[in-house]
Each structure stands twice: as C-alpha cells, then as structure tokens.
Tab-separated table of C-alpha atoms (C1' of nucleotides) in Angstrom:
chain	number	residue	atom	x	y	z
A	6	UNK	CA	-72.047	-77.302	-8.378
A	7	UNK	CA	-68.570	-78.217	-7.287
A	8	UNK	CA	-65.898	-75.710	-8.067
A	9	UNK	CA	-62.294	-76.350	-8.974
A	10	UNK	CA	-60.190	-75.504	-5.977
A	11	UNK	CA	-57.328	-73.464	-7.436
A	12	UNK	CA	-58.438	-70.024	-8.516
A	13	UNK	CA	-58.135	-69.810	-12.240
A	14	UNK	CA	-59.059	-66.170	-12.547
A	15	UNK	CA	-56.627	-63.389	-11.945
A	16	UNK	CA	-56.305	-59.867	-13.151
A	17	UNK	CA	-53.779	-60.545	-15.873
A	18	UNK	CA	-55.722	-63.425	-17.307
A	19	UNK	CA	-58.895	-61.391	-17.257
A	20	UNK	CA	-57.281	-58.422	-18.942
A	21	UNK	CA	-55.938	-60.676	-21.660
A	22	UNK	CA	-59.401	-62.156	-22.117
A	23	UNK	CA	-60.865	-58.678	-22.227
A	24	UNK	CA	-58.492	-57.740	-25.044
A	25	UNK	CA	-59.492	-60.854	-26.922
A	26	UNK	CA	-63.133	-59.940	-26.431
A	27	UNK	CA	-62.384	-56.420	-27.617
A	28	UNK	CA	-60.839	-57.775	-30.791
A	29	UNK	CA	-63.839	-59.942	-31.513
A	30	UNK	CA	-66.738	-57.676	-30.696
A	31	UNK	CA	-65.368	-54.169	-30.323
A	32	UNK	CA	-65.710	-51.855	-27.380
A	33	UNK	CA	-69.496	-51.946	-27.415
A	34	UNK	CA	-69.427	-55.714	-27.298
A	35	UNK	CA	-67.120	-55.784	-24.330
A	36	UNK	CA	-69.578	-56.347	-21.528
A	37	UNK	CA	-68.939	-57.843	-18.148
A	38	UNK	CA	-71.321	-60.679	-18.905
A	39	UNK	CA	-69.668	-61.603	-22.180
A	40	UNK	CA	-66.240	-61.388	-20.634
A	41	UNK	CA	-67.419	-63.627	-17.811
A	42	UNK	CA	-68.850	-66.144	-20.255
A	43	UNK	CA	-65.583	-66.144	-22.158
A	44	UNK	CA	-63.608	-67.138	-19.097
A	45	UNK	CA	-66.241	-69.631	-17.979
A	46	UNK	CA	-67.638	-67.792	-15.014
A	47	UNK	CA	-70.674	-65.798	-13.931
A	48	UNK	CA	-70.568	-62.042	-14.331
A	49	UNK	CA	-70.528	-61.058	-10.662
A	50	UNK	CA	-67.366	-63.100	-10.175
A	51	UNK	CA	-65.501	-60.378	-12.033
A	52	UNK	CA	-66.265	-57.985	-9.229
A	53	UNK	CA	-64.044	-60.017	-6.990
A	54	UNK	CA	-61.116	-58.971	-9.174
A	55	UNK	CA	-62.126	-55.468	-10.247
A	56	UNK	CA	-64.066	-52.890	-8.345
A	57	UNK	CA	-66.008	-52.015	-11.466
A	58	UNK	CA	-65.847	-51.965	-15.238
A	59	UNK	CA	-64.044	-48.633	-15.256
A	60	UNK	CA	-61.150	-50.207	-13.420
A	61	UNK	CA	-60.910	-52.966	-15.987
A	62	UNK	CA	-60.945	-50.473	-18.833
A	63	UNK	CA	-58.382	-48.369	-17.012
A	64	UNK	CA	-56.043	-51.309	-16.748
A	65	UNK	CA	-56.504	-52.057	-20.416
A	66	UNK	CA	-55.729	-48.459	-21.299
A	67	UNK	CA	-52.637	-48.585	-19.132
A	68	UNK	CA	-51.437	-51.597	-21.041
A	69	UNK	CA	-51.867	-49.809	-24.343
A	70	UNK	CA	-49.852	-46.831	-23.145
A	71	UNK	CA	-47.225	-49.050	-21.545
A	72	UNK	CA	-46.759	-50.989	-24.769
A	73	UNK	CA	-46.162	-47.728	-26.587
A	74	UNK	CA	-43.515	-46.544	-24.142
A	75	UNK	CA	-41.816	-49.902	-24.290
A	76	UNK	CA	-41.640	-49.735	-28.073
A	77	UNK	CA	-39.869	-46.403	-28.401
A	78	UNK	CA	-36.340	-47.008	-29.629
A	79	UNK	CA	-33.434	-45.116	-28.060
A	80	UNK	CA	-32.870	-41.707	-29.582
A	81	UNK	CA	-30.064	-39.184	-29.757
A	82	UNK	CA	-32.166	-36.074	-29.266
A	83	UNK	CA	-35.534	-35.369	-27.758
A	84	UNK	CA	-37.170	-34.428	-31.035
A	85	UNK	CA	-36.391	-37.820	-32.461
A	86	UNK	CA	-37.622	-39.494	-29.308
A	87	UNK	CA	-40.890	-37.581	-29.395
A	88	UNK	CA	-41.508	-38.507	-32.994
A	89	UNK	CA	-40.797	-42.156	-32.340
A	90	UNK	CA	-43.041	-42.036	-29.318
A	91	UNK	CA	-45.880	-40.655	-31.378
A	92	UNK	CA	-45.463	-43.383	-33.954
A	93	UNK	CA	-45.234	-46.080	-31.306
A	94	UNK	CA	-48.327	-44.791	-29.554
A	95	UNK	CA	-50.240	-44.770	-32.798
A	96	UNK	CA	-49.226	-48.329	-33.500
A	97	UNK	CA	-50.272	-49.275	-30.005
A	98	UNK	CA	-53.692	-47.700	-30.463
A	99	UNK	CA	-54.098	-49.391	-33.795
A	100	UNK	CA	-53.011	-52.743	-32.402
A	101	UNK	CA	-56.395	-53.243	-30.778
A	102	UNK	CA	-59.822	-52.713	-32.175
A	103	UNK	CA	-61.254	-49.446	-30.824
A	104	UNK	CA	-57.953	-48.895	-29.047
A	105	UNK	CA	-58.097	-45.120	-29.217
A	106	UNK	CA	-61.759	-45.050	-28.289
A	107	UNK	CA	-60.975	-47.136	-25.269
A	108	UNK	CA	-58.174	-44.818	-24.208
A	109	UNK	CA	-60.346	-41.772	-24.767
A	110	UNK	CA	-63.092	-43.200	-22.601
A	111	UNK	CA	-61.108	-44.822	-19.814
A	112	UNK	CA	-58.796	-43.298	-17.264
A	113	UNK	CA	-55.634	-45.347	-17.390
A	114	UNK	CA	-54.717	-46.785	-14.038
A	115	UNK	CA	-51.282	-45.773	-12.950
A	116	UNK	CA	-48.933	-47.939	-10.987
A	117	UNK	CA	-47.535	-46.360	-7.857
A	118	UNK	CA	-47.281	-42.768	-6.799
A	119	UNK	CA	-48.229	-40.188	-9.446
A	120	UNK	CA	-45.048	-38.217	-8.795
A	121	UNK	CA	-42.714	-41.146	-9.269
A	122	UNK	CA	-44.736	-42.348	-12.228
A	123	UNK	CA	-44.381	-38.918	-13.791
A	124	UNK	CA	-40.670	-39.063	-13.181
A	125	UNK	CA	-40.415	-42.408	-14.909
A	126	UNK	CA	-42.460	-41.193	-17.843
A	127	UNK	CA	-40.428	-38.053	-18.238
A	128	UNK	CA	-37.107	-39.830	-17.822
A	129	UNK	CA	-36.288	-40.514	-21.497
A	130	UNK	CA	-36.761	-36.856	-22.381
A	131	UNK	CA	-35.007	-35.601	-19.284
A	132	UNK	CA	-32.008	-37.711	-20.205
A	133	UNK	CA	-31.981	-35.952	-23.557
A	134	UNK	CA	-31.850	-32.524	-21.991
A	135	UNK	CA	-35.397	-31.368	-21.227
A	136	UNK	CA	-36.517	-30.406	-17.774
A	137	UNK	CA	-39.310	-32.519	-16.348
A	138	UNK	CA	-42.071	-29.991	-16.766
A	139	UNK	CA	-41.330	-29.471	-20.411
A	140	UNK	CA	-40.895	-33.192	-20.914
A	141	UNK	CA	-44.380	-33.851	-19.612
A	142	UNK	CA	-45.852	-31.002	-21.615
A	143	UNK	CA	-44.301	-32.315	-24.826
A	144	UNK	CA	-45.616	-35.786	-24.176
A	145	UNK	CA	-49.060	-34.459	-23.360
A	146	UNK	CA	-49.100	-32.646	-26.664
A	147	UNK	CA	-47.996	-35.676	-28.661
A	148	UNK	CA	-50.369	-38.003	-26.843
A	149	UNK	CA	-53.234	-35.609	-27.480
A	150	UNK	CA	-52.509	-35.358	-31.168
A	151	UNK	CA	-52.139	-39.096	-31.580
A	152	UNK	CA	-55.179	-39.958	-29.508
A	153	UNK	CA	-57.169	-37.316	-31.316
A	154	UNK	CA	-55.988	-38.494	-34.688
A	155	UNK	CA	-57.171	-42.022	-34.184
A	156	UNK	CA	-60.468	-40.806	-32.791
A	157	UNK	CA	-60.879	-38.443	-35.694
A	158	UNK	CA	-60.029	-41.133	-38.184
A	159	UNK	CA	-62.698	-43.374	-36.730
A	160	UNK	CA	-65.414	-40.823	-36.169
A	161	UNK	CA	-64.567	-37.358	-37.384
A	162	UNK	CA	-66.728	-35.345	-39.749
A	163	UNK	CA	-66.638	-36.518	-43.351
A	164	UNK	CA	-64.483	-39.505	-42.478
A	165	UNK	CA	-65.930	-41.526	-45.334
A	166	UNK	CA	-65.225	-38.790	-47.795
A	167	UNK	CA	-61.800	-38.070	-46.396
A	168	UNK	CA	-60.888	-41.724	-46.495
A	169	UNK	CA	-60.955	-41.525	-50.275
A	170	UNK	CA	-59.426	-38.118	-50.410
A	171	UNK	CA	-56.361	-38.394	-48.236
A	172	UNK	CA	-53.724	-40.765	-47.046
A	173	UNK	CA	-54.345	-40.988	-43.310
A	174	UNK	CA	-50.960	-42.445	-42.518
A	175	UNK	CA	-49.068	-39.813	-44.456
A	176	UNK	CA	-51.121	-36.977	-43.025
A	177	UNK	CA	-50.563	-38.235	-39.505
A	178	UNK	CA	-46.868	-38.239	-40.224
A	179	UNK	CA	-47.089	-34.713	-41.557
A	180	UNK	CA	-48.899	-33.535	-38.475
A	181	UNK	CA	-46.612	-35.286	-36.042
A	182	UNK	CA	-43.602	-33.939	-37.832
A	183	UNK	CA	-44.999	-30.425	-37.766
A	184	UNK	CA	-45.746	-30.748	-34.087
A	185	UNK	CA	-42.293	-31.953	-33.142
A	186	UNK	CA	-40.539	-29.414	-35.345
A	187	UNK	CA	-42.724	-26.667	-33.965
A	188	UNK	CA	-41.867	-27.616	-30.412
A	189	UNK	CA	-38.182	-27.043	-31.017
B	2	UNK	CA	-100.795	-34.912	-47.630
B	3	UNK	CA	-102.299	-33.705	-44.407
B	4	UNK	CA	-101.010	-30.533	-42.810
B	5	UNK	CA	-99.230	-31.547	-39.636
B	6	UNK	CA	-100.945	-30.787	-36.393
B	7	UNK	CA	-98.991	-28.502	-34.066
B	8	UNK	CA	-96.096	-30.791	-33.287
B	9	UNK	CA	-95.112	-30.995	-29.693
B	10	UNK	CA	-91.626	-32.033	-30.618
B	11	UNK	CA	-89.213	-31.201	-33.379
B	12	UNK	CA	-85.577	-31.938	-34.006
B	13	UNK	CA	-84.245	-28.553	-32.990
B	14	UNK	CA	-86.158	-28.469	-29.756
B	15	UNK	CA	-85.042	-31.972	-28.958
B	16	UNK	CA	-81.411	-31.233	-29.673
B	17	UNK	CA	-81.573	-28.175	-27.447
B	18	UNK	CA	-83.133	-30.283	-24.704
B	19	UNK	CA	-80.457	-32.907	-25.200
B	20	UNK	CA	-77.757	-30.286	-24.684
B	21	UNK	CA	-79.472	-29.151	-21.507
B	22	UNK	CA	-79.618	-32.740	-20.345
B	23	UNK	CA	-75.942	-33.143	-21.193
B	24	UNK	CA	-75.085	-30.143	-19.063
B	25	UNK	CA	-76.994	-31.489	-16.113
B	26	UNK	CA	-76.071	-35.146	-16.086
B	27	UNK	CA	-73.135	-35.573	-18.428
B	28	UNK	CA	-72.881	-37.883	-21.389
B	29	UNK	CA	-73.581	-40.991	-19.350
B	30	UNK	CA	-76.734	-39.427	-18.012
B	31	UNK	CA	-78.005	-38.556	-21.453
B	32	UNK	CA	-80.404	-41.382	-22.082
B	33	UNK	CA	-83.352	-41.478	-24.393
B	34	UNK	CA	-85.672	-42.037	-21.477
B	35	UNK	CA	-84.416	-39.065	-19.515
B	36	UNK	CA	-84.474	-36.855	-22.557
B	37	UNK	CA	-88.038	-37.938	-23.198
B	38	UNK	CA	-89.033	-37.196	-19.620
B	39	UNK	CA	-87.450	-33.768	-19.885
B	40	UNK	CA	-89.571	-32.843	-22.865
B	41	UNK	CA	-92.669	-34.409	-21.361
B	42	UNK	CA	-93.026	-37.399	-23.594
B	43	UNK	CA	-92.519	-41.163	-23.586
B	44	UNK	CA	-89.174	-42.500	-24.772
B	45	UNK	CA	-90.350	-44.199	-27.975
B	46	UNK	CA	-91.732	-40.879	-29.218
B	47	UNK	CA	-88.158	-39.802	-29.842
B	48	UNK	CA	-87.837	-42.465	-32.478
B	49	UNK	CA	-90.321	-40.613	-34.571
B	50	UNK	CA	-87.796	-37.787	-34.871
B	51	UNK	CA	-84.490	-39.685	-34.863
B	52	UNK	CA	-83.720	-43.082	-36.268
B	53	UNK	CA	-81.650	-43.894	-33.223
B	54	UNK	CA	-79.552	-42.413	-30.476
B	55	UNK	CA	-76.486	-42.269	-32.691
B	56	UNK	CA	-78.281	-39.884	-35.006
B	57	UNK	CA	-79.136	-37.595	-32.118
B	58	UNK	CA	-75.543	-37.611	-30.905
B	59	UNK	CA	-74.358	-37.020	-34.437
B	60	UNK	CA	-76.522	-33.950	-34.745
B	61	UNK	CA	-75.241	-32.674	-31.431
B	62	UNK	CA	-71.666	-33.187	-32.554
B	63	UNK	CA	-72.396	-31.374	-35.775
B	64	UNK	CA	-73.661	-28.411	-33.807
B	65	UNK	CA	-70.486	-28.300	-31.758
B	66	UNK	CA	-68.333	-28.287	-34.876
B	67	UNK	CA	-70.569	-25.774	-36.616
B	68	UNK	CA	-70.366	-23.387	-33.678
B	69	UNK	CA	-66.589	-23.573	-33.859
B	70	UNK	CA	-66.462	-22.779	-37.573
B	71	UNK	CA	-68.869	-19.906	-37.080
B	72	UNK	CA	-66.685	-18.431	-34.359
B	73	UNK	CA	-63.452	-18.226	-36.326
B	74	UNK	CA	-62.684	-14.570	-37.042
B	75	UNK	CA	-61.471	-13.539	-40.484
B	76	UNK	CA	-57.740	-13.901	-40.923
B	77	UNK	CA	-55.081	-12.561	-43.247
B	78	UNK	CA	-53.129	-15.751	-43.679
B	79	UNK	CA	-53.920	-19.414	-43.329
B	80	UNK	CA	-51.663	-19.939	-40.307
B	81	UNK	CA	-53.591	-17.350	-38.351
B	82	UNK	CA	-56.876	-18.861	-39.462
B	83	UNK	CA	-55.792	-22.333	-38.395
B	84	UNK	CA	-54.740	-21.113	-34.973
B	85	UNK	CA	-57.997	-19.272	-34.456
B	86	UNK	CA	-59.889	-22.298	-35.630
B	87	UNK	CA	-58.130	-24.471	-33.069
B	88	UNK	CA	-58.938	-22.038	-30.305
B	89	UNK	CA	-62.551	-21.715	-31.400
B	90	UNK	CA	-62.936	-25.472	-31.584
B	91	UNK	CA	-61.522	-25.882	-28.129
B	92	UNK	CA	-63.920	-23.311	-26.762
B	93	UNK	CA	-66.751	-25.093	-28.509
B	94	UNK	CA	-65.780	-28.429	-26.967
B	95	UNK	CA	-65.442	-26.831	-23.575
B	96	UNK	CA	-68.776	-25.059	-23.909
B	97	UNK	CA	-70.626	-28.292	-23.157
B	98	UNK	CA	-69.999	-30.853	-20.494
B	99	UNK	CA	-68.295	-33.890	-22.030
B	100	UNK	CA	-68.231	-32.009	-25.324
B	101	UNK	CA	-65.041	-33.618	-26.565
B	102	UNK	CA	-66.111	-37.052	-25.394
B	103	UNK	CA	-69.338	-36.631	-27.285
B	104	UNK	CA	-67.501	-35.658	-30.458
B	105	UNK	CA	-65.056	-38.520	-30.044
B	106	UNK	CA	-67.882	-41.005	-29.677
B	107	UNK	CA	-70.365	-39.710	-32.242
B	108	UNK	CA	-70.067	-39.364	-35.977
B	109	UNK	CA	-71.155	-35.842	-36.759
B	110	UNK	CA	-74.000	-35.737	-39.226
B	111	UNK	CA	-73.154	-33.722	-42.264
B	112	UNK	CA	-75.566	-31.603	-44.178
B	113	UNK	CA	-75.683	-32.274	-47.882
B	114	UNK	CA	-73.235	-33.980	-50.170
B	115	UNK	CA	-69.860	-34.835	-48.639
B	116	UNK	CA	-68.008	-33.252	-51.549
B	117	UNK	CA	-69.785	-29.927	-51.325
B	118	UNK	CA	-69.560	-29.976	-47.573
B	119	UNK	CA	-65.821	-30.520	-47.845
B	120	UNK	CA	-65.624	-27.631	-50.239
B	121	UNK	CA	-67.419	-25.364	-47.798
B	122	UNK	CA	-65.214	-26.475	-44.948
B	123	UNK	CA	-62.042	-25.937	-46.915
B	124	UNK	CA	-63.168	-22.604	-48.320
B	125	UNK	CA	-61.654	-20.268	-45.712
B	126	UNK	CA	-58.245	-21.831	-46.159
B	127	UNK	CA	-58.530	-22.060	-49.924
B	128	UNK	CA	-59.282	-18.353	-50.020
B	129	UNK	CA	-56.060	-17.796	-48.156
B	130	UNK	CA	-54.013	-19.693	-50.684
B	131	UNK	CA	-54.068	-23.388	-49.842
B	132	UNK	CA	-55.287	-26.016	-52.238
B	133	UNK	CA	-58.275	-28.006	-51.032
B	134	UNK	CA	-56.418	-31.177	-50.217
B	135	UNK	CA	-53.932	-29.400	-48.033
B	136	UNK	CA	-56.676	-27.323	-46.467
B	137	UNK	CA	-58.515	-30.437	-45.368
B	138	UNK	CA	-55.336	-32.067	-44.139
B	139	UNK	CA	-54.445	-29.042	-42.035
B	140	UNK	CA	-57.889	-28.957	-40.522
B	141	UNK	CA	-57.808	-32.654	-39.811
B	142	UNK	CA	-54.565	-32.204	-37.971
B	143	UNK	CA	-55.816	-29.289	-35.901
B	144	UNK	CA	-59.125	-30.990	-35.128
B	145	UNK	CA	-57.292	-34.100	-34.031
B	146	UNK	CA	-55.004	-32.224	-31.728
B	147	UNK	CA	-57.809	-30.227	-30.184
B	148	UNK	CA	-60.128	-33.176	-29.812
B	149	UNK	CA	-57.319	-35.232	-28.369
B	150	UNK	CA	-56.306	-32.496	-26.015
B	151	UNK	CA	-59.700	-32.211	-24.439
B	152	UNK	CA	-60.004	-35.975	-24.200
B	153	UNK	CA	-56.567	-36.185	-22.680
B	154	UNK	CA	-57.331	-33.439	-20.223
B	155	UNK	CA	-60.427	-35.259	-19.076
B	156	UNK	CA	-59.075	-38.775	-19.015
B	157	UNK	CA	-55.409	-39.038	-19.832
B	158	UNK	CA	-52.863	-40.772	-17.659
B	159	UNK	CA	-51.916	-38.844	-14.516
B	160	UNK	CA	-54.488	-36.169	-15.216
B	161	UNK	CA	-54.913	-35.452	-11.513
B	162	UNK	CA	-51.217	-35.066	-11.047
B	163	UNK	CA	-50.761	-33.037	-14.196
B	164	UNK	CA	-53.585	-30.741	-13.226
B	165	UNK	CA	-51.422	-29.456	-10.406
B	166	UNK	CA	-48.260	-29.544	-12.393
B	167	UNK	CA	-49.112	-27.733	-15.581
B	168	UNK	CA	-51.262	-25.016	-17.000
B	169	UNK	CA	-53.508	-26.835	-19.413
B	170	UNK	CA	-54.566	-23.732	-21.255
B	171	UNK	CA	-51.031	-22.513	-21.773
B	172	UNK	CA	-49.803	-25.934	-22.845
B	173	UNK	CA	-52.616	-26.280	-25.342
B	174	UNK	CA	-51.597	-22.943	-26.760
B	175	UNK	CA	-47.989	-24.088	-26.963
B	176	UNK	CA	-48.985	-27.235	-28.775
B	177	UNK	CA	-51.333	-25.527	-31.170
B	178	UNK	CA	-48.754	-22.908	-31.938
B	179	UNK	CA	-46.115	-25.540	-32.564
B	180	UNK	CA	-48.472	-27.415	-34.833
B	181	UNK	CA	-49.376	-24.407	-36.934
B	182	UNK	CA	-45.808	-23.171	-37.164
B	183	UNK	CA	-44.633	-26.630	-38.069
B	184	UNK	CA	-47.163	-26.864	-40.889
B	185	UNK	CA	-45.714	-23.816	-42.594
C	9	DC	C1'	-60.221	-84.204	14.687
C	10	DA	C1'	-63.639	-80.413	14.882
C	11	DA	C1'	-64.624	-75.587	14.482
C	12	DC	C1'	-63.803	-71.337	12.422
C	13	DT	C1'	-62.220	-68.283	8.916
C	14	DT	C1'	-61.293	-66.884	4.284
C	15	DG	C1'	-61.175	-66.950	-0.886
C	16	DA	C1'	-63.615	-67.376	-4.935
C	17	DC	C1'	-67.267	-68.144	-6.810
C	18	DT	C1'	-72.744	-68.879	-7.368
C	19	DT	C1'	-77.775	-67.494	-7.901
C	20	DA	C1'	-81.132	-63.913	-7.665
C	21	DA	C1'	-82.390	-59.584	-8.195
C	22	DC	C1'	-82.466	-54.341	-9.033
C	23	DA	C1'	-82.690	-50.461	-11.791
C	24	DC	C1'	-81.560	-49.046	-15.709
C	25	DC	C1'	-80.675	-48.949	-21.036
C	26	DG	C1'	-81.832	-48.671	-26.475
C	27	DT	C1'	-85.184	-50.196	-29.334
C	28	DT	C1'	-89.407	-52.334	-31.688
C	29	DA	C1'	-94.385	-53.521	-32.308
C	30	DA	C1'	-98.784	-52.372	-31.956
C	31	DG	C1'	-102.416	-49.381	-30.511
C	32	DT	C1'	-104.718	-44.614	-30.098
C	33	DG	C1'	-106.700	-40.277	-30.891
C	34	DG	C1'	-106.798	-35.976	-32.930
C	35	DT	C1'	-106.649	-33.384	-37.417
C	36	DC	C1'	-106.943	-32.961	-41.983
C	37	DA	C1'	-108.475	-33.889	-47.342
C	38	DA	C1'	-112.136	-35.887	-50.116
D	17	DT	C1'	-118.803	-39.048	-43.182
D	18	DT	C1'	-114.964	-41.595	-44.350
D	19	DG	C1'	-110.405	-42.505	-44.272
D	20	DA	C1'	-105.588	-41.397	-44.189
D	21	DC	C1'	-101.886	-39.844	-41.555
D	22	DC	C1'	-99.183	-37.590	-37.982
D	23	DA	C1'	-97.410	-37.910	-33.532
D	24	DC	C1'	-97.645	-39.948	-29.852
D	25	DT	C1'	-98.860	-43.950	-26.232
D	26	DT	C1'	-98.430	-48.539	-23.784
D	27	DA	C1'	-96.197	-52.869	-23.507
D	28	DA	C1'	-92.555	-55.543	-24.072
D	29	DC	C1'	-87.814	-57.617	-25.416
D	30	DG	C1'	-83.249	-58.432	-24.543
D	31	DG	C1'	-79.520	-56.370	-22.966
D	32	DT	C1'	-76.431	-53.601	-19.355
D	33	DG	C1'	-73.565	-52.663	-14.770
D	34	DT	C1'	-73.877	-53.756	-10.203
D	35	DT	C1'	-75.163	-55.408	-5.354
D	36	DA	C1'	-76.734	-58.789	-1.800
D	37	DA	C1'	-76.710	-63.019	-0.055
D	38	DG	C1'	-75.654	-67.809	-0.279
D	39	DT	C1'	-72.289	-71.749	-1.048
D	40	DC	C1'	-68.566	-74.636	-0.734
D	41	DA	C1'	-63.462	-75.976	-0.926
D	42	DA	C1'	-59.151	-75.058	1.403
D	43	DG	C1'	-56.413	-73.376	5.154
D	44	DT	C1'	-55.816	-72.155	10.060
D	45	DT	C1'	-56.424	-72.798	14.616
D	46	DG	C1'	-58.002	-74.850	19.345
DNA sequence: CAACTTGACTTAACACCGTTAAGTGGTCAA
DNA sequence: TTGACCACTTAACGGTGTTAAGTCAAGTTG
C-alpha cells in the first residue's frame, strides 16, 4: 500500500469536504467515516488533523459566524448595523443544511486570545458609538434570536402547521426589527 | 381484548426516568440502553412504548414547553404576558440539564390537532386583544429568542470569556424587554 | 551512504449506539 | 383447555467516535 508522498489532507480542505458532506447528508450524516471516505482516506487519519469531531464542528461553526460578520455592509448607526448583522447571520445559517443546528450544537473555535477576539467582534459597534460591553451584549441578543429562530423554524412546536400559517421570513424580520428598535 | 397485566413500564414513568437520566448524564448520556437499565429492563422493551428515540425526545420537549405555559401568571396586557412567558420558558429550559439543547434538537410532540392546539396556545394572547396570527407570531419570536439564548449561553462563541464579562441573566432580561417593547 | 527521526497515514480493535426480528411466558377471554 | 395478546427477552445488524500500534516515504544527521 504505497502512499503518495505529499500530504493531501489539511484542515482547510477537510473543512470544505465536511461542508460538502453536510450539504449532501445533513448533520446526522456527517460522520468521521463518511468524511474520511469522501477525501479518500481511512477514518483515523482525520485524528491527525483534528483532536476530535467536536473540534471539526467547532471550526465549521466558526466559519459560519465568520461569513456572517464578513457580509455585514458598513452602516451609519449601530441600529442599522445590528439589523444587517442579524440578516447576514440568518443568511449564513441558511447557506448550509442544518447550519443553525450545527451552530447550536458545536462550540465555535475562536482564533487567538478571547479578549482580542472580543475586541475585534465588538469593533464595528464600538466605532458607531457603543461601549464594548454593550456592543457584545447587543450582539449576543441578536445572535440568540437568529440562532433560535432557525432552530425553531426547523424543529419548534407546530412547525408544520405554522409553515402554512405564517411567513417565516417576514416574521423573522418583524422580530429582528422589534429587537433592534427595543434596544435603542 | 385482554385486560393488560400490571405493566412494568408506561410512557409517563419512562419520561420521568428519562428526565432523571438527563439530569445525571446530560443529553449525550441519554441513550436508550441506559434508560432501559435505569428502569430495570432491556433496551428493546422501550420500543414497545415509543416508536423511536425521537418520539421520546419529542415528548420530553413537549413537557418542557407545557411546564412553561403552565407557569405564566395571568396578565393584564399582552406585553406583560409575553414577557412573563419568556421568563417562564427560560426557567423551564434551565430546569433540566441541556434543556434548551434538547428542545432545539427534538420536535415537540403535540397533543391533538395542530389547529386546535394552535388555538389553545394562542388563547392567552387572543384574550388580551391580539388576533391569532399575531399571537402565534409573537410567541414564535419570544420562543426563538429564549431558545437561542440558552443555546448561545451554553455553546456560543466566546462563551467562556463572556461568562466573566457579562451578566447573562440581566442581558437576557434586557433582550426580552427590548423584544416585547419593540413588538408594541 | 547509512542510520535515525518525523509526518501522515494504515489496519485492527474497543465500547458504545439505535433499531429490528424472533422468541417467551404470564394473563386473560372463550 | 385453548388460544390470543401484552410486555418483555435474547440475539443480532450495521453504524458511531475514538485509540493503539504498525507502516512506509521523506528529510535530517553522523
């Protein structure tokens, strides 16, 4: 069993493959063995690159959050920014099958020191006049609502009934708007 | 039809045992085998009482929601009711280990017809002046926020850092208050 | 050049998991 | 007494995350 010399597995490639696997088979179908098969390798090889499955999921979750932050357009006031952030986050959740479920189940890995990471996260709102503590609190609130909304939409009580009865997109907008207005 | 012999197991007893198991070992430790062992039975016996694990989890989730609804005190206006509902729901999630995670992962079973169930759910708010559609939308929004908050608290980005940096209870209150005020 | 180390994977195995099929015995109606 | 039926048992299937130990190419060093 001769092996190709140059390593063809690395974290980024594996995470991309994991997202592809997620799209195809959902979160429940995302197993280490299937991921390994997809990239042409045996399952234990993955443990060379990740300490365990939780780390992989954490990195995936981080990517979902990062994509949301990257997609927020510049804003003139913090209320506008918060609203845009909520919408971007929702789009980011929805961009992957079971995206919200993944983020609810995994602890996103964070790059670097928590304190400096927090600073970076809070920066857009701090620039617009909020102090850091309040900036983080506002984001926590919006993240919670958005994460909860997508979870609720997928699994909440009476979801089948509600699906016929209400416009999920519009109601999310209503809720997000209420939240941001109420925070002012 | 033969009168049933004294059944060793029944749904209610099993659900209670499942909650006890949840408290001890968390959601990941709640397996059919362990639950069976706890009630002194072999694992496949559970499948006489539940079609599968999802049904069991769904019934548990239903109980968590039901406890929340039952705990909402009477209110004079719908804003007050909504706020109290949010607080009650949060307490209900927090009353069980991994309560929010369970509710995010399971589809709560609903008793009876969806339409009549929806009517019952909406009733408190309808009494206070909202039409049913808006009543359900408001509840969906509050449930989402609360569910998301508890998920976020358990798993969100920088949770360790944030735990030192902010008062989760107070911030939840801020968010809930903003949400309810914004809905008016 | 030979020996040693290291990186990146392999095979084998462990201890679980949810779930199904088939068997078993006690309790009832006829 | 017979037979149905409830509620459970044993056995097994195919899957899971994960660890231990082995393997072999490439790079480093004596």
